[in-house]
Coordinates of N, CA and C in Angstrom, one line a residue:
X1 N 105.7 92.4 112.2 CA 106.1 93.4 113.2 C 104.9 93.7 114.1
X2 N 105.0 93.6 115.3 CA 103.9 93.9 116.2 C 103.8 95.4 116.5
X3 N 102.6 95.8 117.1 CA 102.5 97.2 117.4 C 103.5 97.7 118.4
X4 N 104.0 96.8 119.3 CA 104.9 97.1 120.3 C 106.3 97.4 119.7
X5 N 106.6 96.8 118.6 CA 107.9 97.0 118.0 C 107.9 98.1 116.9
X6 N 106.8 98.7 116.6 CA 106.8 99.7 115.6 C 107.6 101.0 116.1
X7 N 108.5 101.4 115.2 CA 109.3 102.6 115.5 C 108.7 103.8 114.9
X8 N 108.3 104.8 115.8 CA 107.7 106.0 115.3 C 108.8 107.0 114.8
X9 N 108.7 107.4 113.6 CA 109.7 108.2 113.0 C 109.7 109.6 113.6
X10 N 110.9 110.0 114.2 CA 111.0 111.3 114.9 C 111.4 112.4 113.9
X11 N 110.4 113.0 113.3 CA 110.6 114.0 112.2 C 111.5 115.1 112.7
X12 N 111.2 115.8 113.8 CA 112.0 116.9 114.3 C 113.4 116.5 114.7
X13 N 113.5 115.4 115.4 CA 114.8 115.0 115.8 C 115.8 114.7 114.6
X14 N 115.2 114.2 113.6 CA 116.0 113.9 112.4 C 116.4 115.2 111.7
X15 N 115.6 116.3 111.8 CA 116.0 117.6 111.3 C 117.1 118.1 112.1
X16 N 117.1 118.0 113.4 CA 118.1 118.5 114.3 C 119.4 117.7 114.0
X17 N 119.3 116.4 113.9 CA 120.5 115.6 113.6 C 121.1 115.9 112.2
X18 N 120.3 116.2 111.2 CA 120.7 116.5 109.9 C 121.5 117.9 110.0
X19 N 120.9 118.8 110.7 CA 121.5 120.1 110.8 C 122.9 120.1 111.5
X20 N 122.9 119.3 112.6 CA 124.2 119.1 113.3 C 125.2 118.4 112.5
X21 N 124.8 117.5 111.7 CA 125.7 116.8 110.8 C 126.3 117.8 109.8
X22 N 125.4 118.6 109.2 CA 125.9 119.6 108.2 C 126.9 120.6 108.9
X23 N 126.6 121.0 110.1 CA 127.5 122.0 110.8 C 128.9 121.3 111.1
X24 N 128.9 120.0 111.4 CA 130.1 119.3 111.7 C 130.9 119.0 110.4
X25 N 130.2 118.9 109.3 CA 130.8 118.6 108.0 C 130.5 119.7 107.0
X26 N 130.6 121.0 107.4 CA 130.2 122.1 106.6 C 131.0 122.2 105.2
X27 N 132.3 121.9 105.2 CA 133.0 122.0 104.0 C 132.6 120.9 103.0
X28 N 132.4 119.7 103.6 CA 132.0 118.6 102.7 C 130.6 118.9 102.1
X29 N 129.7 119.4 103.0 CA 128.3 119.7 102.5 C 128.4 120.8 101.5
X30 N 129.2 121.8 101.7 CA 129.3 122.9 100.7 C 129.8 122.4 99.3
X31 N 130.7 121.4 99.4 CA 131.3 120.8 98.2 C 130.2 120.1 97.4
X32 N 129.4 119.3 98.2 CA 128.3 118.6 97.5 C 127.2 119.5 96.9
X33 N 127.0 120.6 97.7 CA 126.0 121.6 97.2 C 126.5 122.2 95.9
X34 N 127.8 122.6 95.8 CA 128.4 123.2 94.6 C 128.3 122.2 93.4
X35 N 128.7 121.0 93.7 CA 128.6 119.9 92.7 C 127.2 119.7 92.2
X36 N 126.3 119.7 93.1 CA 124.8 119.6 92.8 C 124.4 120.7 91.9
X37 N 124.8 122.0 92.3 CA 124.4 123.1 91.5 C 125.0 123.1 90.1
X38 N 126.2 122.7 90.0 CA 126.8 122.6 88.6 C 126.1 121.5 87.8
X39 N 125.7 120.4 88.4 CA 125.0 119.4 87.6 C 123.6 119.9 87.2
X40 N 122.9 120.5 88.1 CA 121.6 121.1 87.8 C 121.7 122.1 86.7
X41 N 122.7 123.0 86.8 CA 122.9 124.0 85.8 C 123.2 123.4 84.4
X42 N 124.0 122.4 84.4 CA 124.3 121.7 83.1 C 123.0 121.1 82.5
X43 N 122.3 120.4 83.4 CA 121.1 119.7 82.9 C 120.0 120.6 82.5
X44 N 119.7 121.7 83.3 CA 118.5 122.5 83.0 C 118.8 123.8 82.3
X45 N 120.1 124.2 82.3 CA 120.4 125.5 81.6 C 121.2 125.2 80.3
X46 N 122.3 124.5 80.4 CA 123.1 124.2 79.2 C 122.4 123.2 78.2
X47 N 121.8 122.1 78.8 CA 121.2 121.1 78.0 C 119.8 121.4 77.7
X48 N 119.2 122.3 78.4 CA 117.8 122.6 78.1 C 116.7 121.8 78.8
X49 N 117.1 121.0 79.7 CA 116.2 120.1 80.5 C 115.7 118.9 79.7
X50 N 114.5 118.5 80.0 CA 114.0 117.3 79.4 C 113.7 117.3 77.9
X51 N 113.8 118.5 77.3 CA 113.6 118.6 75.9 C 114.8 118.2 75.1
X52 N 115.9 117.9 75.7 CA 117.1 117.5 75.0 C 117.4 116.0 75.2
X53 N 117.8 115.4 74.1 CA 118.2 114.0 74.1 C 119.3 113.7 75.0
X54 N 120.2 114.7 75.2 CA 121.3 114.6 76.1 C 120.9 114.6 77.6
X55 N 119.7 115.0 77.8 CA 119.2 115.0 79.2 C 119.2 113.6 79.8
X56 N 119.0 112.6 78.9 CA 118.9 111.2 79.4 C 120.3 110.8 80.0
X57 N 121.3 111.2 79.3 CA 122.7 110.8 79.8 C 123.0 111.6 81.1
X58 N 122.5 112.8 81.1 CA 122.6 113.6 82.3 C 122.0 112.9 83.5
X59 N 120.8 112.4 83.3 CA 120.1 111.7 84.4 C 120.9 110.5 84.9
X60 N 121.6 109.8 84.0 CA 122.4 108.7 84.5 C 123.5 109.2 85.4
X61 N 124.2 110.3 84.9 CA 125.3 110.8 85.7 C 124.8 111.4 87.1
X62 N 123.6 112.0 87.0 CA 123.0 112.6 88.3 C 122.6 111.5 89.2
X63 N 122.1 110.4 88.7 CA 121.8 109.2 89.5 C 123.1 108.7 90.2
X64 N 124.2 108.6 89.4 CA 125.4 108.2 90.0 C 125.9 109.1 91.1
X65 N 125.7 110.4 90.9 CA 126.1 111.4 91.9 C 125.4 111.2 93.2
X66 N 124.1 110.9 93.2 CA 123.4 110.6 94.4 C 123.8 109.3 95.0
X67 N 124.1 108.3 94.2 CA 124.7 107.1 94.8 C 126.0 107.4 95.5
X68 N 126.8 108.2 94.9 CA 128.1 108.6 95.5 C 127.9 109.2 96.8
X69 N 126.9 110.1 96.9 CA 126.7 110.8 98.2 C 126.3 109.9 99.3
X70 N 125.4 108.9 99.1 CA 125.0 108.0 100.1 C 126.1 107.0 100.5
X71 N 126.9 106.6 99.5 CA 128.0 105.8 99.8 C 129.1 106.5 100.6
X72 N 129.3 107.8 100.3 CA 130.2 108.6 101.1 C 129.7 108.9 102.5
X73 N 128.4 109.2 102.6 CA 127.8 109.4 104.0 C 128.0 108.2 104.9
X74 N 127.7 107.0 104.3 CA 127.8 105.8 105.1 C 129.2 105.1 105.1
X75 N 130.1 105.8 104.5 CA 131.5 105.4 104.4 C 131.7 104.0 103.8
X76 N 131.0 103.8 102.6 CA 131.1 102.5 101.9 C 132.1 102.7 100.7
X77 N 133.3 102.3 100.9 CA 134.3 102.4 99.8 C 134.2 101.2 99.0
X78 N 134.5 101.4 97.7 CA 134.8 102.6 97.0 C 133.6 103.5 96.8
X79 N 133.7 104.8 96.9 CA 132.6 105.7 96.8 C 132.0 105.8 95.4
X80 N 132.9 105.7 94.4 CA 132.4 106.0 93.1 C 132.2 104.8 92.2
X81 N 133.3 104.1 91.9 CA 133.3 103.0 90.9 C 133.0 101.7 91.7
X82 N 131.7 101.3 91.7 CA 131.3 100.1 92.4 C 130.1 99.5 91.7
X83 N 130.0 98.2 91.7 CA 128.9 97.5 91.0 C 127.6 97.7 91.8
X84 N 127.7 98.2 93.1 CA 126.5 98.4 93.9 C 125.6 99.4 93.3
X85 N 126.2 100.3 92.5 CA 125.3 101.2 91.8 C 124.4 100.5 90.8
X86 N 124.9 99.5 90.2 CA 124.0 98.7 89.2 C 123.0 97.9 90.0
X87 N 123.4 97.4 91.2 CA 122.5 96.6 92.0 C 121.3 97.5 92.4
X88 N 121.6 98.8 92.6 CA 120.5 99.7 93.1 C 119.5 100.0 92.1
X89 N 119.8 99.6 90.8 CA 118.8 99.9 89.7 C 117.5 99.0 89.9
X90 N 117.6 97.9 90.6 CA 116.4 97.1 90.8 C 115.4 97.8 91.6
X91 N 115.6 98.3 92.9 CA 114.6 99.0 93.6 C 114.3 100.4 93.0
X92 N 115.3 101.0 92.4 CA 115.0 102.3 91.8 C 114.1 102.2 90.6
X93 N 114.3 101.1 89.8 CA 113.4 100.9 88.7 C 112.0 100.6 89.1
X94 N 111.8 99.9 90.2 CA 110.5 99.7 90.8 C 109.8 100.9 91.2
X95 N 110.6 101.8 91.9 CA 110.0 103.1 92.4 C 109.6 103.9 91.2
X96 N 110.5 104.0 90.1 CA 110.2 104.8 89.0 C 109.0 104.3 88.2
X97 N 108.9 102.9 88.1 CA 107.7 102.3 87.4 C 106.4 102.6 88.1
X98 N 106.4 102.4 89.5 CA 105.2 102.7 90.2 C 104.8 104.2 90.1
X99 N 105.7 105.1 90.2 CA 105.4 106.5 90.1 C 104.9 106.9 88.7
X100 N 105.6 106.4 87.7 CA 105.2 106.8 86.3 C 103.9 106.1 85.9
X101 N 103.7 104.9 86.4 CA 102.5 104.2 86.0 C 101.3 104.9 86.7
X102 N 101.4 105.3 87.9 CA 100.3 105.9 88.6 C 100.0 107.3 88.0
X103 N 101.1 108.1 87.7 CA 100.9 109.4 87.2 C 100.3 109.3 85.8
X104 N 100.7 108.4 85.0 CA 100.2 108.2 83.6 C 98.7 107.8 83.7
X105 N 98.4 106.9 84.6 CA 97.0 106.5 84.8 C 96.1 107.7 85.1
X106 N 96.6 108.5 86.1 CA 95.8 109.7 86.5 C 95.7 110.7 85.4
X107 N 96.8 110.9 84.7 CA 96.8 111.9 83.6 C 95.8 111.6 82.5
X108 N 95.6 110.3 82.2 CA 94.7 109.9 81.1 C 93.3 109.5 81.5
X109 N 93.1 109.5 82.8 CA 91.8 109.0 83.4 C 90.7 109.9 82.9
X110 N 90.8 111.2 82.8 CA 89.7 112.0 82.3 C 89.3 111.7 80.8
X111 N 90.2 111.1 80.0 CA 89.9 110.8 78.6 C 89.3 109.4 78.5
X112 N 89.2 108.7 79.5 CA 88.7 107.3 79.4 C 87.2 107.2 78.9
X113 N 86.3 108.1 79.3 CA 84.9 108.1 78.8 C 84.8 108.2 77.3
X114 N 85.9 108.9 76.7 CA 85.8 109.1 75.2 C 85.9 107.8 74.5
X115 N 86.4 106.7 75.1 CA 86.6 105.4 74.5 C 85.6 104.3 74.9
X116 N 84.5 104.8 75.6 CA 83.5 103.8 76.2 C 82.3 103.7 75.3
X117 N 82.3 104.3 74.1 CA 81.2 104.1 73.2 C 79.9 104.8 73.6
X118 N 80.1 105.9 74.2 CA 78.9 106.7 74.6 C 78.3 107.5 73.4
X119 N 77.1 107.9 73.5 CA 76.5 108.7 72.4 C 77.3 109.9 72.1
X120 N 77.3 110.4 70.8 CA 78.1 111.5 70.4 C 77.8 112.8 71.1
X121 N 76.5 113.0 71.3 CA 76.1 114.3 72.0 C 76.6 114.3 73.4
X122 N 76.7 113.1 74.1 CA 77.2 113.0 75.5 C 78.7 113.3 75.5
X123 N 79.4 112.7 74.5 CA 80.8 112.9 74.4 C 81.2 114.3 74.1
X124 N 80.4 115.0 73.2 CA 80.7 116.4 72.9 C 80.5 117.3 74.1
X125 N 79.4 117.0 74.9 CA 79.2 117.8 76.1 C 80.3 117.5 77.1
X126 N 80.7 116.3 77.2 CA 81.8 115.9 78.2 C 83.1 116.6 77.8
X127 N 83.4 116.5 76.5 CA 84.7 117.1 76.0 C 84.8 118.6 76.2
X128 N 83.6 119.3 75.9 CA 83.6 120.7 76.1 C 83.4 121.1 77.5
X129 N 82.5 120.5 78.2 CA 82.2 120.9 79.6 C 83.2 120.5 80.6
X130 N 83.8 119.3 80.5 CA 84.8 118.9 81.6 C 86.2 119.0 81.1
X131 N 86.6 118.4 80.0 CA 88.0 118.3 79.6 C 88.5 119.7 79.3
X132 N 87.7 120.5 78.5 CA 88.2 121.8 78.1 C 88.3 122.7 79.3
X133 N 87.3 122.7 80.2 CA 87.2 123.6 81.3 C 88.2 123.3 82.4
X134 N 88.3 122.0 82.8 CA 89.0 121.6 84.0 C 90.4 121.0 83.7
X135 N 90.6 120.5 82.4 CA 91.9 119.9 82.1 C 92.8 120.8 81.2
X136 N 92.2 121.4 80.2 CA 93.0 122.1 79.2 C 93.2 123.6 79.7
X137 N 92.1 124.2 80.2 CA 92.2 125.7 80.4 C 92.6 126.0 81.8
X138 N 92.0 125.5 82.8 CA 92.2 125.9 84.2 C 93.2 125.1 85.0
X139 N 93.6 123.9 84.4 CA 94.6 123.1 85.0 C 94.2 122.6 86.4
X140 N 92.9 122.6 86.7 CA 92.4 122.1 88.0 C 92.7 120.7 88.1
X141 N 92.6 119.9 87.1 CA 92.9 118.5 87.2 C 94.3 118.2 87.5
X142 N 95.2 119.0 86.9 CA 96.6 118.9 87.3 C 96.9 119.0 88.8
X143 N 96.2 120.0 89.4 CA 96.3 120.2 90.8 C 95.8 119.0 91.6
X144 N 94.7 118.4 91.1 CA 94.1 117.2 91.7 C 95.1 116.0 91.6
X145 N 95.8 115.9 90.5 CA 96.8 114.8 90.3 C 97.9 115.0 91.3
X146 N 98.4 116.3 91.5 CA 99.5 116.6 92.4 C 99.1 116.2 93.8
X147 N 97.8 116.5 94.2 CA 97.3 116.2 95.6 C 97.3 114.7 95.8
X148 N 96.8 114.0 94.8 CA 96.7 112.5 94.9 C 98.1 111.9 95.0
X149 N 99.0 112.4 94.2 CA 100.4 111.9 94.3 C 101.0 112.2 95.6
X150 N 100.7 113.4 96.2 CA 101.2 113.7 97.5 C 100.8 112.7 98.5
X151 N 99.5 112.3 98.5 CA 99.0 111.4 99.5 C 99.6 110.0 99.3
X152 N 100.0 109.7 98.1 CA 100.5 108.3 97.8 C 102.0 108.3 97.9
X153 N 102.7 109.4 97.9 CA 104.1 109.5 98.0 C 104.7 108.6 99.1
X154 N 104.2 108.7 100.3 CA 104.8 107.8 101.4 C 104.8 106.3 101.0
X155 N 103.9 105.9 100.2 CA 103.7 104.5 99.9 C 104.6 104.1 98.7
X156 N 104.7 104.9 97.6 CA 105.3 104.5 96.4 C 106.7 105.1 96.3
X157 N 107.1 106.1 97.1 CA 108.4 106.7 97.0 C 109.2 106.7 98.3
X158 N 108.7 107.3 99.3 CA 109.5 107.6 100.5 C 110.0 106.3 101.1
X159 N 109.1 105.4 101.4 CA 109.5 104.1 102.1 C 110.3 103.2 101.2
X160 N 109.9 103.1 99.9 CA 110.8 102.3 99.0 C 112.2 102.9 98.8
X161 N 112.3 104.2 99.1 CA 113.6 104.9 98.9 C 114.6 104.3 99.9
X162 N 114.1 103.8 101.0 CA 115.1 103.2 102.0 C 115.6 101.9 101.4
X163 N 114.8 101.2 100.6 CA 115.3 99.9 100.0 C 116.4 100.3 99.0
X164 N 116.2 101.4 98.3 CA 117.2 101.9 97.3 C 118.5 102.2 98.0
X165 N 118.4 102.9 99.1 CA 119.7 103.3 99.9 C 120.4 102.0 100.4
X166 N 119.6 101.1 100.9 CA 120.2 99.8 101.3 C 120.9 99.1 100.2
X167 N 120.4 99.1 99.0 CA 121.0 98.5 97.9 C 122.3 99.3 97.5
X168 N 122.2 100.6 97.5 CA 123.4 101.4 97.2 C 124.6 101.2 98.1
X169 N 124.3 101.0 99.4 CA 125.4 100.8 100.3 C 125.8 99.3 100.6
X170 N 125.2 98.4 99.8 CA 125.6 97.0 99.8 C 124.7 96.2 100.7
X171 N 123.6 96.6 101.2 CA 122.7 95.8 102.0 C 121.5 95.3 101.1
X172 N 120.6 94.6 101.7 CA 119.5 94.1 101.0 C 118.6 95.2 100.5
X173 N 118.3 95.1 99.2 CA 117.4 96.1 98.6 C 116.0 95.7 98.6
X174 N 115.6 94.8 99.5 CA 114.2 94.3 99.6 C 113.2 95.4 99.9
X175 N 112.2 95.6 99.0 CA 111.1 96.6 99.3 C 110.3 96.1 100.4
X176 N 110.1 94.8 100.5 CA 109.3 94.2 101.6 C 109.9 94.5 103.0
X177 N 111.3 94.4 103.1 CA 111.9 94.7 104.3 C 111.8 96.2 104.7
X178 N 112.0 97.0 103.7 CA 111.9 98.5 103.9 C 110.5 98.8 104.4
X179 N 109.5 98.2 103.8 CA 108.1 98.4 104.1 C 107.8 98.0 105.6
X180 N 108.4 96.8 105.9 CA 108.1 96.2 107.3 C 108.8 97.1 108.3
X181 N 110.0 97.6 108.1 CA 110.7 98.4 109.1 C 110.1 99.8 109.3
X182 N 109.4 100.3 108.3 CA 108.9 101.6 108.4 C 107.4 101.7 108.6
X183 N 106.8 100.5 108.9 CA 105.3 100.5 109.0 C 104.8 101.3 110.2
X184 N 103.6 101.8 110.0 CA 103.0 102.6 111.1 C 103.4 104.1 111.1
X185 N 104.0 104.5 110.0 CA 104.5 105.9 109.9 C 104.0 106.7 108.7
X186 N 102.8 106.3 108.2 CA 102.3 106.9 107.0 C 102.2 108.4 107.1
X187 N 101.5 108.9 108.1 CA 101.2 110.3 108.3 C 102.5 111.1 108.6
X188 N 103.5 110.5 109.2 CA 104.7 111.1 109.5 C 105.5 111.3 108.1
X189 N 105.5 110.3 107.3 CA 106.1 110.5 106.0 C 105.3 111.4 105.1
X190 N 104.0 111.5 105.3 CA 103.2 112.4 104.5 C 103.6 113.8 104.9
X191 N 103.8 114.1 106.2 CA 104.2 115.4 106.6 C 105.5 115.9 106.0
X192 N 106.4 114.9 105.9 CA 107.7 115.2 105.3 C 107.5 115.6 103.8
X193 N 106.7 114.8 103.1 CA 106.5 115.0 101.7 C 105.8 116.3 101.5
X194 N 104.8 116.7 102.4 CA 104.1 117.9 102.3 C 105.1 119.1 102.5
X195 N 105.9 119.1 103.5 CA 106.9 120.2 103.7 C 107.8 120.3 102.5
X196 N 108.3 119.2 102.0 CA 109.2 119.3 100.8 C 108.5 119.9 99.6
X197 N 107.2 119.6 99.4 CA 106.5 120.1 98.3 C 106.2 121.6 98.5
X198 N 105.9 122.0 99.7 CA 105.6 123.4 100.0 C 106.9 124.2 99.8
X199 N 108.0 123.6 100.2 CA 109.3 124.3 100.1 C 109.6 124.6 98.6
X200 N 109.3 123.5 97.8 CA 109.6 123.7 96.3 C 108.7 124.7 95.7
X201 N 107.4 124.8 96.2 CA 106.5 125.8 95.7 C 107.0 127.2 96.1
X202 N 107.4 127.4 97.3 CA 107.9 128.7 97.8 C 109.2 129.1 97.0
X203 N 110.1 128.2 96.7 CA 111.3 128.5 96.0 C 110.9 128.9 94.5
X204 N 110.0 128.2 93.9 CA 109.5 128.6 92.6 C 108.9 130.0 92.6
X205 N 108.1 130.2 93.6 CA 107.4 131.5 93.7 C 108.4 132.7 93.8
X206 N 109.4 132.5 94.7 CA 110.4 133.5 95.0 C 111.2 133.8 93.7
X207 N 111.5 132.7 93.0 CA 112.3 132.8 91.7 C 111.5 133.7 90.7
X208 N 110.2 133.4 90.6 CA 109.4 134.2 89.6 C 109.2 135.6 90.1
X209 N 108.9 135.9 91.4 CA 108.7 137.2 91.8 C 110.0 138.1 91.7
X210 N 111.1 137.5 91.9 CA 112.4 138.2 91.8 C 113.0 138.2 90.4
X211 N 112.2 137.6 89.4 CA 112.6 137.5 88.0 C 114.0 137.0 87.9
X212 N 114.3 135.8 88.5 CA 115.6 135.2 88.5 C 115.8 134.2 87.3
X213 N 114.7 134.0 86.6 CA 114.7 133.1 85.4 C 115.3 131.7 85.7
X214 N 114.9 131.2 86.8 CA 115.2 129.8 87.2 C 116.5 129.7 87.9
X215 N 117.3 130.7 88.0 CA 118.6 130.6 88.7 C 118.4 130.5 90.2
X216 N 117.4 131.2 90.7 CA 117.1 131.1 92.1 C 116.7 129.7 92.5
X217 N 115.9 129.1 91.6 CA 115.5 127.7 91.9 C 116.8 126.8 91.9
X218 N 117.7 127.0 91.0 CA 118.9 126.2 91.0 C 119.8 126.3 92.2
X219 N 119.9 127.6 92.7 CA 120.8 127.9 93.8 C 120.2 127.3 95.1
X220 N 118.9 127.8 95.4 CA 118.3 127.4 96.6 C 117.9 125.9 96.6
X221 N 117.5 125.4 95.4 CA 117.2 124.0 95.2 C 118.3 123.1 95.5
X222 N 119.5 123.6 95.1 CA 120.7 122.7 95.3 C 121.0 122.5 96.8
X223 N 120.8 123.6 97.5 CA 121.0 123.5 99.0 C 119.9 122.6 99.6
X224 N 118.7 122.8 99.2 CA 117.5 122.0 99.7 C 117.7 120.5 99.4
X225 N 118.1 120.2 98.1 CA 118.2 118.8 97.7 C 119.3 118.1 98.6
X226 N 120.4 118.8 98.8 CA 121.4 118.1 99.6 C 121.0 118.0 101.1
X227 N 120.3 119.0 101.6 CA 119.8 118.9 103.0 C 118.8 117.7 103.1
X228 N 117.9 117.6 102.1 CA 117.0 116.4 102.1 C 117.8 115.1 102.0
X229 N 118.8 115.1 101.3 CA 119.6 113.9 101.2 C 120.2 113.5 102.6
X230 N 120.7 114.5 103.3 CA 121.2 114.3 104.6 C 120.1 113.8 105.5
X231 N 119.0 114.5 105.4 CA 117.8 114.2 106.2 C 117.3 112.7 106.0
X232 N 117.3 112.3 104.7 CA 116.9 111.0 104.4 C 117.9 110.0 105.0
X233 N 119.2 110.3 104.9 CA 120.3 109.4 105.5 C 120.1 109.3 107.0
X234 N 119.8 110.4 107.6 CA 119.5 110.3 109.1 C 118.2 109.5 109.4
X235 N 117.2 109.6 108.5 CA 116.0 108.8 108.7 C 116.4 107.3 108.5
X236 N 117.2 107.0 107.5 CA 117.6 105.6 107.3 C 118.4 105.1 108.5
X237 N 119.2 106.0 109.1 CA 119.9 105.6 110.4 C 118.9 105.2 111.4
X238 N 117.9 105.9 111.6 CA 116.9 105.6 112.6 C 116.2 104.2 112.4
X239 N 115.9 103.9 111.2 CA 115.2 102.6 111.0 C 116.1 101.4 110.8
X240 N 117.3 101.7 110.2 CA 118.2 100.6 109.8 C 119.6 100.5 110.4
X241 N 119.8 101.4 111.4 CA 121.2 101.5 111.9 C 121.7 100.2 112.4
X242 N 120.9 99.5 113.1 CA 121.4 98.2 113.7 C 121.5 97.1 112.7
X243 N 121.1 97.3 111.5 CA 121.2 96.3 110.5 C 122.5 96.4 109.7
X244 N 123.2 95.3 109.6 CA 124.5 95.3 108.9 C 124.7 93.9 108.3
X245 N 124.6 93.8 107.0 CA 124.7 92.5 106.5 C 126.1 92.2 105.8
X246 N 126.9 93.3 105.9 CA 128.2 93.1 105.3 C 129.2 92.3 106.2

């Protein structure tokens, strides 16, 4: 793809288009928000979140719910029972593997010197001076990991996400094709990721200040998640609308 054919992602225009779509389909959007809220409530309140073995099965159902939304948005029938959901596991597995592999590497990186055969006194000083102070007590390293992941999100998540949507709606799930069509937009995708992260932080803060015990996060988060889904769908329209392999 040449510089002349690079499509610059219109962040604000997609927000406007997403908002207009929601206004035109307000009842449908409200239904998806309510369904999303019920699913989040079941997963994080009734099942107890990731601490429960049943949460794994919940993740499968929630994955299917998101597949249903994008098939519904792009009017790809059947919306629910279709083998395309299983086809979408290929790009989604790659996204999950890249994200988990990078997060795991960053999480264990501070402990790497402990296995390099350094002198005992050096290791003791490192363990007390760095790991205890910056990893265990102050969580500074956790913040560093979050910042690093934020900068890498456009590469390992946002752009590959388009390949996943393509697979869900029955098009090519090629990561290379998604990468090629969205090239030249790193900082635009970074801005989107930054805004989404800031919104999540604000929602969490409001929930804690108002002593809502997580219910505020579920309610507001349900609306935000579905808005982001619509926004991502509009973004996909911008890059892939003219492509139809069916």
